[in-house]
Structures are given as C-alpha cells and as structure tokens.
C-alpha cells in the first residue's frame, strides 16, 4: 500500500515520524508536512504564493528529534528501525491542506491509497475540528477522493509508544471497510490498558471559553481559553466519550448543507 502521511505540527513532529516508522512495515510511506508548525490553519491553502518542496533525510530528522526529546516524558523510545527504504520525507512551505494538494498534483507517480494526518499533539474533538489543520488535511484528502484518517492524542501524552501498534491497527481496519470518508480518531489521556474501548460517535459542542490576553506590547494580544464543562453536552458525542476514557472515531464529510433548513423552506413555502 502507498500511504501519504501529513500533519499540522510540522517536520519536527516526533509522533508523525514514529507513526511513519510503524506504517512502513510492508507499506510505502510518503511524508509531506509543513516546514513549520501550522496548528490552527484549518483548511486554508496558499493561493498565489510560491510553495517550496524539499526532500529531507527521514533517518537524520527522526534521530535528532528523539535526541532532543530524550529528557521529556512523552512516551517515545530510542529504538530504531534501521531500514527506511520505504519512507520519504518532504517539507513544504505551506499549510497541511497544501501538503495534501502538493502530493496529489505533483507526486502523481505514487498513486496513494490512503491519507493519514497526524498524530497531532492535542485532541481535535468538538468544535476543534473547524480550526484544526490536522482535520483540514484529512478533509482535503477526502475532497480529492482519498479515504483519510486524522489522528490526535492529548497534549503531552505519555504512552505513545504503547498505543502506537493499536493506532495503526485501527487505521488499517478503517481503511479495510472501504468507506470513503474522513475518519477523525482521538485518544484519551490514559495508558492503553486503562482505555475503556472504541466508540463511533458524533462531533460534540464547543469545549472552550475564548478570550484574549495582552501580549505585553501595545496593540498585541494572544488568544487563550479555558476548557468548559458544558452540562448540556450530548452523552454520545466525542467530547463526552473522551472524558469517559473511550477512543472516539467520528466520520466527517465536506458536505456543509443544512438539509433540514432547505426542507423547511420548501415545505412551508418560505420563499423570499
């Protein structure tokens, strides 16, 4: 299988490179990621701008990332798969959605079977999906006709190496359904043996109270926020089920039409 792997955390994401290492067993993996962190870019693309695409060494990049993170408790081992012939890594001066479009339109000889976005270093549940570059890349892949998967974990997740085989297994099982959608997977902040199970679910409500704080300079501000505990959250939503310890999987669609309103306008003859 030929797999396209991208993210919104940039070329320095150790989570993405370790996932690629795992995926490369019996598969060819092409990693096309932003050169810099592009979190919060949603589905934006770079119109009328030059985009640079540079191939970089996967092995050197991975080893440096692991060395830089060796004192951080992020659940990453220093074990290496010494054979990286099945992996190519490219850095792009664009957004996550740009990365998918670049791979699709320029790397046409690769004939990708599946697009994976992540593993993102923070959850993408509830209304996060509207801001997430991780989800934006998966949606761009879906628009281009690829089955796609976005994968996210709680920020600072400490059990990544232990969950990696399970994540990979779930991704391939979703691919084997042959359902053409963008799957959004989120992992709760628990060790693998404490996770309650997997639930297919819907997108939940907003989980933040947003506000801006001064950046310490005149006319400059930083967006911040607090996580809300909304008592009206749907118990069958990703926001609620993550809190209960479940891995959540939500199928997403680029369809934005509100058919209930269209039907209402028609049936009630509410012509303008």
Short mmCIF file of C-alpha atoms in Angstrom, two decimals:
data_model
loop_
_atom_site.label_atom_id
_atom_site.label_comp_id
_atom_site.label_asym_id
_atom_site.label_seq_id
_atom_site.Cartn_x
_atom_site.Cartn_y
_atom_site.Cartn_z
CA UNK A 1 0.00 0.00 0.00
CA UNK A 2 1.16 3.56 -0.71
CA UNK A 3 0.37 5.87 2.20
CA UNK A 4 0.54 9.67 2.29
CA UNK A 5 1.24 10.95 5.80
CA UNK A 6 0.90 14.60 6.79
CA UNK A 7 0.27 16.73 9.90
CA UNK A 8 -0.06 20.31 11.14
CA UNK A 9 2.77 20.14 13.70
CA UNK A 10 5.46 20.36 11.05
CA UNK A 11 8.55 18.40 10.11
CA UNK A 12 9.70 18.30 13.74
CA UNK A 13 6.83 16.11 14.92
CA UNK A 14 8.33 13.01 16.51
CA UNK A 15 4.83 11.50 16.72
CA UNK A 16 4.38 11.69 12.94
CA UNK A 17 7.79 10.21 12.21
CA UNK A 18 7.35 7.35 14.67
CA UNK A 19 3.96 6.59 13.12
CA UNK A 20 5.63 6.57 9.70
CA UNK A 21 8.23 4.13 11.01
CA UNK A 22 5.46 1.79 12.12
CA UNK A 23 3.42 2.20 8.93
CA UNK A 24 6.45 1.48 6.74
CA UNK A 25 6.38 -2.19 7.70
CA UNK A 26 5.02 -3.72 4.45
CA UNK A 27 3.92 -0.30 3.13
CA UNK A 28 5.49 2.64 1.33
CA UNK A 29 5.09 5.90 3.24
CA UNK A 30 5.49 9.38 1.79
CA UNK A 31 5.52 12.09 4.45
CA UNK A 32 4.61 15.55 3.18
CA UNK A 33 4.36 18.03 6.04
CA UNK A 34 4.61 21.77 6.66
CA UNK A 35 8.12 23.02 7.25
CA UNK A 36 6.87 24.86 10.33
CA UNK A 37 4.12 24.29 12.88
CA UNK A 38 0.77 25.07 11.23
CA UNK A 39 -1.67 24.35 14.03
CA UNK A 40 -4.96 26.22 13.75
CA UNK A 41 -4.73 26.74 9.99
CA UNK A 42 -7.90 24.72 9.40
CA UNK A 43 -8.43 24.01 5.68
CA UNK A 44 -6.58 27.06 4.38
CA UNK A 45 -4.49 26.82 1.21
CA UNK A 46 -1.82 29.11 -0.23
CA UNK A 47 -3.30 30.86 -3.27
CA UNK A 48 -0.92 32.88 -5.47
CA UNK A 49 2.10 32.12 -3.27
CA UNK A 50 5.27 30.23 -4.07
CA UNK A 51 5.45 26.88 -2.31
CA UNK A 52 8.78 25.20 -1.81
CA UNK A 53 9.00 21.42 -1.54
CA UNK A 54 12.24 19.99 -0.16
CA UNK A 55 13.17 16.36 0.42
CA UNK A 56 14.95 15.82 3.74
CA UNK A 57 16.52 12.81 5.43
CA UNK A 58 13.95 10.86 7.41
CA UNK A 59 16.53 8.97 9.48
CA UNK A 60 18.55 12.05 10.46
CA UNK A 61 15.40 14.00 11.30
CA UNK A 62 13.96 11.21 13.47
CA UNK A 63 17.19 10.58 15.36
CA UNK A 64 17.63 14.28 16.08
CA UNK A 65 14.04 14.62 17.31
CA UNK A 66 14.43 11.65 19.64
CA UNK A 67 17.73 13.00 20.94
CA UNK A 68 16.18 16.42 21.54
CA UNK A 69 13.26 14.84 23.41
CA UNK A 70 15.27 12.30 25.40
CA UNK A 71 14.62 14.08 28.70
CA UNK A 72 10.91 14.63 28.02
CA UNK A 73 8.40 12.08 29.25
CA UNK A 74 6.42 11.77 26.01
CA UNK A 75 6.39 8.02 25.69
CA UNK A 76 8.92 7.78 22.84
CA UNK A 77 11.64 5.13 22.79
CA UNK A 78 15.04 5.48 21.15
CA UNK A 79 14.69 2.19 19.25
CA UNK A 80 15.24 2.48 15.53
CA UNK A 81 14.01 0.54 12.56
CA UNK A 82 17.25 0.59 10.59
CA UNK A 83 15.59 0.06 7.19
CA UNK A 84 13.98 3.27 5.97
CA UNK A 85 13.89 2.43 2.28
CA UNK A 86 10.08 2.59 2.33
CA UNK A 87 9.92 6.14 3.73
CA UNK A 88 10.39 9.53 2.05
CA UNK A 89 10.09 12.84 3.90
CA UNK A 90 9.30 16.22 2.33
CA UNK A 91 8.99 19.63 3.99
CA UNK A 92 6.62 22.14 2.36
CA UNK A 93 6.37 25.89 2.95
CA UNK A 94 2.59 25.73 3.16
CA UNK A 95 -0.38 24.55 5.17
CA UNK A 96 -1.44 20.95 5.88
CA UNK A 97 -4.06 21.17 3.12
CA UNK A 98 -1.33 22.48 0.80
CA UNK A 99 0.74 19.40 1.62
CA UNK A 100 -2.06 17.09 0.52
CA UNK A 101 -2.65 19.06 -2.67
CA UNK A 102 1.08 19.13 -3.47
CA UNK A 103 1.35 15.36 -3.01
CA UNK A 104 -1.76 14.74 -5.11
CA UNK A 105 -0.89 17.05 -8.00
CA UNK A 106 2.92 16.77 -8.11
CA UNK A 107 3.74 13.26 -6.85
CA UNK A 108 1.36 11.60 -9.30
CA UNK A 109 3.57 8.56 -9.81
CA UNK A 110 2.99 7.41 -6.23
CA UNK A 111 -0.74 6.57 -6.58
CA UNK A 112 -1.67 6.95 -2.89
CA UNK A 113 -4.19 4.51 -1.42
CA UNK A 114 -4.72 6.22 1.94
CA UNK A 115 -4.02 9.61 3.53
CA UNK A 116 -3.29 9.90 7.25
CA UNK A 117 -2.99 13.21 9.11
CA UNK A 118 -1.25 13.20 12.49
CA UNK A 119 -0.53 12.07 15.05
CA UNK A 120 -1.47 15.52 16.35
CA UNK A 121 -0.12 16.67 19.71
CA UNK A 122 -3.50 17.73 21.09
CA UNK A 123 -7.06 16.49 20.82
CA UNK A 124 -9.31 17.51 17.93
CA UNK A 125 -12.80 17.00 19.32
CA UNK A 126 -15.93 19.13 19.38
CA UNK A 127 -15.57 22.41 17.54
CA UNK A 128 -11.78 21.94 17.44
CA UNK A 129 -12.35 20.30 14.07
CA UNK A 130 -13.19 23.67 12.50
CA UNK A 131 -9.79 25.13 13.41
CA UNK A 132 -7.60 22.05 13.15
CA UNK A 133 -5.01 21.84 10.40
CA UNK A 134 -4.85 18.11 11.10
CA UNK A 135 -8.53 17.67 10.29
CA UNK A 136 -8.26 20.19 7.44
CA UNK A 137 -5.65 18.00 5.73
CA UNK A 138 -7.85 14.90 6.13
CA UNK A 139 -10.81 16.77 4.68
CA UNK A 140 -8.73 17.96 1.73
CA UNK A 141 -7.75 14.35 1.07
CA UNK A 142 -11.40 13.31 1.21
CA UNK A 143 -12.32 16.03 -1.31
CA UNK A 144 -9.63 14.70 -3.64
CA UNK A 145 -11.17 11.24 -3.43
CA UNK A 146 -8.93 9.52 -0.89
CA UNK A 147 -10.07 7.65 2.22
CA UNK A 148 -8.45 9.61 5.03
CA UNK A 149 -7.81 9.43 8.76
CA UNK A 150 -6.96 12.21 11.22
CA UNK A 151 -5.37 11.02 14.49
CA UNK A 152 -4.94 13.10 17.64
CA UNK A 153 -3.81 12.49 21.21
CA UNK A 154 -3.99 14.52 24.41
CA UNK A 155 -1.18 17.09 24.56
CA UNK A 156 1.85 15.65 26.33
CA UNK A 157 0.53 12.07 26.05
CA UNK A 158 2.93 9.83 27.99
CA UNK A 159 2.12 6.44 26.48
CA UNK A 160 2.65 6.97 22.77
CA UNK A 161 4.92 4.00 22.14
CA UNK A 162 2.44 1.74 23.93
CA UNK A 163 -0.54 2.93 21.90
CA UNK A 164 1.22 3.08 18.51
CA UNK A 165 0.51 -0.51 17.44
CA UNK A 166 -3.15 -0.10 18.43
CA UNK A 167 -3.48 3.17 16.49
CA UNK A 168 -2.00 1.55 13.40
CA UNK A 169 -4.31 -1.45 13.70
CA UNK A 170 -7.40 0.80 13.94
CA UNK A 171 -6.28 2.84 10.91
CA UNK A 172 -5.95 -0.26 8.74
CA UNK A 173 -9.28 -1.65 9.94
CA UNK A 174 -10.98 1.62 8.96
CA UNK A 175 -9.27 1.53 5.58
CA UNK A 176 -10.44 -2.04 5.03
CA UNK A 177 -14.08 -1.00 5.45
CA UNK A 178 -13.68 0.66 2.01
CA UNK A 179 -15.87 3.50 3.25
CA UNK A 180 -14.89 6.78 1.59
CA UNK A 181 -14.91 9.30 4.41
CA UNK A 182 -12.59 11.31 6.65
CA UNK A 183 -12.28 9.42 9.95
CA UNK A 184 -11.38 11.58 12.98
CA UNK A 185 -9.71 9.49 15.72
CA UNK A 186 -8.96 10.86 19.21
CA UNK A 187 -7.11 9.05 22.01
CA UNK A 188 -7.93 9.82 25.67
CA UNK A 189 -5.08 10.71 28.09
CA UNK A 190 -4.86 7.20 29.55
CA UNK A 191 -2.40 4.30 29.39
CA UNK A 192 -3.50 1.72 26.81
CA UNK A 193 -4.70 -0.79 29.42
CA UNK A 194 -6.97 1.82 31.03
CA UNK A 195 -8.80 2.84 27.86
CA UNK A 196 -12.47 1.82 28.03
CA UNK A 197 -12.81 0.88 24.36
CA UNK A 198 -13.63 2.44 21.00
CA UNK A 199 -16.81 4.32 20.13
CA UNK A 200 -18.11 5.64 16.82
CA UNK A 201 -19.62 8.97 17.69
CA UNK A 202 -20.63 12.46 16.62
CA UNK A 203 -18.97 15.85 16.96
CA UNK A 204 -19.67 17.47 20.31
CA UNK A 205 -20.16 21.06 21.45
CA UNK A 206 -17.64 23.83 21.94
CA UNK A 207 -15.37 22.99 24.87
CA UNK A 208 -13.63 26.35 25.35
CA UNK A 209 -14.38 29.79 26.71
CA UNK A 210 -12.24 32.00 24.50
CA UNK A 211 -10.65 35.29 25.49
CA UNK A 212 -7.66 37.43 24.53
CA UNK A 213 -4.83 38.45 26.83
CA UNK A 214 -2.26 41.18 26.38
CA UNK A 215 0.98 40.07 24.74
CA UNK A 216 2.91 42.66 26.76
CA UNK A 217 3.21 45.04 23.82
CA UNK A 218 0.95 47.82 22.64
CA UNK A 219 -1.91 46.62 20.41
CA UNK A 220 -0.82 42.97 20.58
CA UNK A 221 -2.92 40.15 22.01
CA UNK A 222 -2.85 36.37 22.34
CA UNK A 223 -5.89 34.10 22.05
CA UNK A 224 -6.37 31.95 25.12
CA UNK A 225 -9.20 30.00 26.70
CA UNK A 226 -10.45 27.66 29.38
CA UNK A 227 -12.00 24.24 28.88
CA UNK A 228 -15.70 24.30 29.70
CA UNK A 229 -17.69 21.53 31.31
CA UNK A 230 -20.94 22.02 29.49
CA UNK A 231 -23.74 20.22 31.31
CA UNK A 232 -25.69 20.01 28.05
CA UNK A 233 -23.07 18.04 26.11
CA UNK A 234 -24.55 15.13 24.18
CA UNK A 235 -23.54 11.95 26.06
CA UNK A 236 -22.94 10.26 22.70
CA UNK A 237 -20.51 12.96 21.47
CA UNK A 238 -16.74 12.81 21.14
CA UNK A 239 -16.27 15.46 23.86
CA UNK A 240 -18.18 13.42 26.45
CA UNK A 241 -16.82 9.99 25.47
CA UNK A 242 -13.20 11.16 25.59
CA UNK A 243 -13.84 12.26 29.19
CA UNK A 244 -15.19 8.78 29.91
CA UNK A 245 -11.99 7.16 28.65
CA UNK A 246 -13.01 5.97 25.19
CA UNK A 247 -11.15 6.28 21.91
CA UNK A 248 -13.56 8.19 19.68
CA UNK A 249 -13.94 7.81 15.92
CA UNK A 250 -16.08 10.33 14.04
CA UNK A 251 -16.73 10.13 10.27
CA UNK A 252 -16.56 13.64 8.80
CA UNK A 253 -17.87 14.93 5.49
CA UNK A 254 -17.14 18.07 3.45
CA UNK A 255 -20.92 18.45 2.96
CA UNK A 256 -21.95 21.70 4.69
CA UNK A 257 -25.58 21.99 3.54
CA UNK A 258 -28.22 22.10 6.28
CA UNK A 259 -30.87 19.94 4.60
CA UNK A 260 -33.36 20.39 7.44
CA UNK A 261 -33.50 24.12 6.72
CA UNK A 262 -33.77 23.54 2.97
CA UNK A 263 -36.70 21.16 3.57
CA UNK A 264 -38.32 23.64 5.95
CA UNK A 265 -38.11 26.45 3.39
CA UNK A 266 -39.68 24.20 0.76
CA UNK A 267 -42.43 22.58 2.82
CA UNK A 268 -43.54 25.81 4.48
CA UNK A 269 -43.30 27.79 1.22
CA UNK A 270 -40.97 30.30 2.84
CA UNK A 271 -39.85 31.78 -0.47
CA UNK A 272 -38.07 35.12 -0.38
#
